[in-house]
């Protein structure tokens, strides 16, 4: 069974930085993509950043230039470096791994979430 375990969340002042990590354990397949999502109180979950197995990245407009997603394939771990944090970044951050089982079917794995709180 695949497990995604996030770490690195916490409380930081505006302008500060945090680095989130997400390690896959168990019988992990080769993921086609890994991503970070976040959900703030009263808001829908949104995609923050994604990284495909081919190295293609995608960022939400609100984090472009401040956040960087990276991956260590040997460790089956994905990271999210977050700089210049502001209170609007406060949310629970979720790690997501995607496996394309076939052309028409994908399997999504999710972590339990890690809280990021940015104080003003």
Short mmCIF file of C-alpha atoms in Angstrom, two decimals, residues 2-93:
data_model
loop_
_atom_site.label_atom_id
_atom_site.label_comp_id
_atom_site.label_asym_id
_atom_site.label_seq_id
_atom_site.Cartn_x
_atom_site.Cartn_y
_atom_site.Cartn_z
CA UNK A 2 1.35 3.39 -0.99
CA UNK A 3 1.69 6.06 1.66
CA UNK A 4 2.61 9.68 1.18
CA UNK A 5 4.01 11.35 4.27
CA UNK A 6 4.40 15.12 4.33
CA UNK A 7 6.62 17.11 6.64
CA UNK A 8 8.00 20.61 6.97
CA UNK A 9 4.90 22.64 7.72
CA UNK A 10 4.71 25.08 10.56
CA UNK A 11 4.35 28.69 11.59
CA UNK A 12 6.41 31.35 9.85
CA UNK A 13 6.35 35.13 9.66
CA UNK A 14 5.44 36.91 6.46
CA UNK A 15 8.44 37.07 4.16
CA UNK A 16 9.87 33.86 5.52
CA UNK A 17 10.47 30.49 3.92
CA UNK A 18 9.50 26.89 4.46
CA UNK A 19 10.36 23.68 2.69
CA UNK A 20 7.80 20.92 2.50
CA UNK A 21 8.76 17.31 1.86
CA UNK A 22 6.64 14.39 0.77
CA UNK A 23 8.07 10.89 0.88
CA UNK A 24 6.39 7.92 -0.74
CA UNK A 25 6.64 4.61 1.05
CA UNK A 26 5.25 1.16 0.64
CA UNK A 27 4.94 -0.53 -2.70
CA UNK A 28 5.34 2.73 -4.60
CA UNK A 29 4.82 2.62 -8.34
CA UNK A 30 6.60 4.88 -10.74
CA UNK A 31 4.56 8.06 -10.48
CA UNK A 32 3.83 9.98 -13.64
CA UNK A 33 3.51 13.21 -11.74
CA UNK A 34 3.69 14.59 -8.23
CA UNK A 35 2.08 17.74 -7.02
CA UNK A 36 1.22 19.96 -4.09
CA UNK A 37 -2.28 21.23 -3.43
CA UNK A 38 -3.55 23.43 -0.64
CA UNK A 39 -6.81 24.17 1.04
CA UNK A 40 -7.45 27.28 3.09
CA UNK A 41 -10.36 27.51 5.53
CA UNK A 42 -13.62 28.03 3.69
CA UNK A 43 -11.99 27.60 0.28
CA UNK A 44 -11.72 24.82 -2.25
CA UNK A 45 -8.57 22.80 -2.61
CA UNK A 46 -6.34 24.25 -5.30
CA UNK A 47 -3.31 23.07 -7.22
CA UNK A 48 -0.16 24.87 -6.12
CA UNK A 49 2.51 23.17 -8.20
CA UNK A 50 3.06 19.99 -10.18
CA UNK A 51 6.00 18.18 -11.66
CA UNK A 52 5.78 15.42 -14.24
CA UNK A 53 8.18 12.53 -14.61
CA UNK A 54 9.53 14.32 -17.68
CA UNK A 55 10.40 17.37 -15.63
CA UNK A 56 7.56 19.63 -16.73
CA UNK A 57 6.43 22.00 -14.01
CA UNK A 58 3.25 23.95 -13.54
CA UNK A 59 2.53 26.60 -10.91
CA UNK A 60 -0.50 28.49 -9.73
CA UNK A 61 -0.22 32.14 -10.72
CA UNK A 62 -0.30 33.16 -7.06
CA UNK A 63 2.93 31.31 -6.28
CA UNK A 64 4.96 31.76 -9.47
CA UNK A 65 8.39 33.13 -8.72
CA UNK A 66 8.09 32.28 -5.03
CA UNK A 67 7.58 28.52 -4.87
CA UNK A 68 9.69 25.80 -6.46
CA UNK A 69 8.75 22.15 -6.80
CA UNK A 70 11.45 19.53 -7.14
CA UNK A 71 11.80 15.79 -6.93
CA UNK A 72 14.37 13.27 -5.81
CA UNK A 73 13.54 10.14 -7.78
CA UNK A 74 16.04 8.03 -5.89
CA UNK A 75 14.27 8.84 -2.63
CA UNK A 76 10.78 8.94 -4.20
CA UNK A 77 10.36 12.32 -2.55
CA UNK A 78 8.94 15.60 -3.77
CA UNK A 79 9.72 18.98 -2.25
CA UNK A 80 8.10 22.38 -2.25
CA UNK A 81 10.39 25.29 -1.47
CA UNK A 82 8.26 28.24 -0.45
CA UNK A 83 9.84 31.69 -0.26
CA UNK A 84 8.43 35.15 0.38
CA UNK A 85 5.47 33.66 2.17
CA UNK A 86 2.47 35.85 2.91
CA UNK A 87 -0.65 35.28 5.04
CA UNK A 88 -2.63 34.29 1.93
CA UNK A 89 -0.44 31.18 1.72
CA UNK A 90 -1.87 29.91 4.99
CA UNK A 91 -3.49 26.55 4.31
CA UNK A 92 -3.22 22.83 4.73
CA UNK A 93 -0.84 21.58 2.05
#
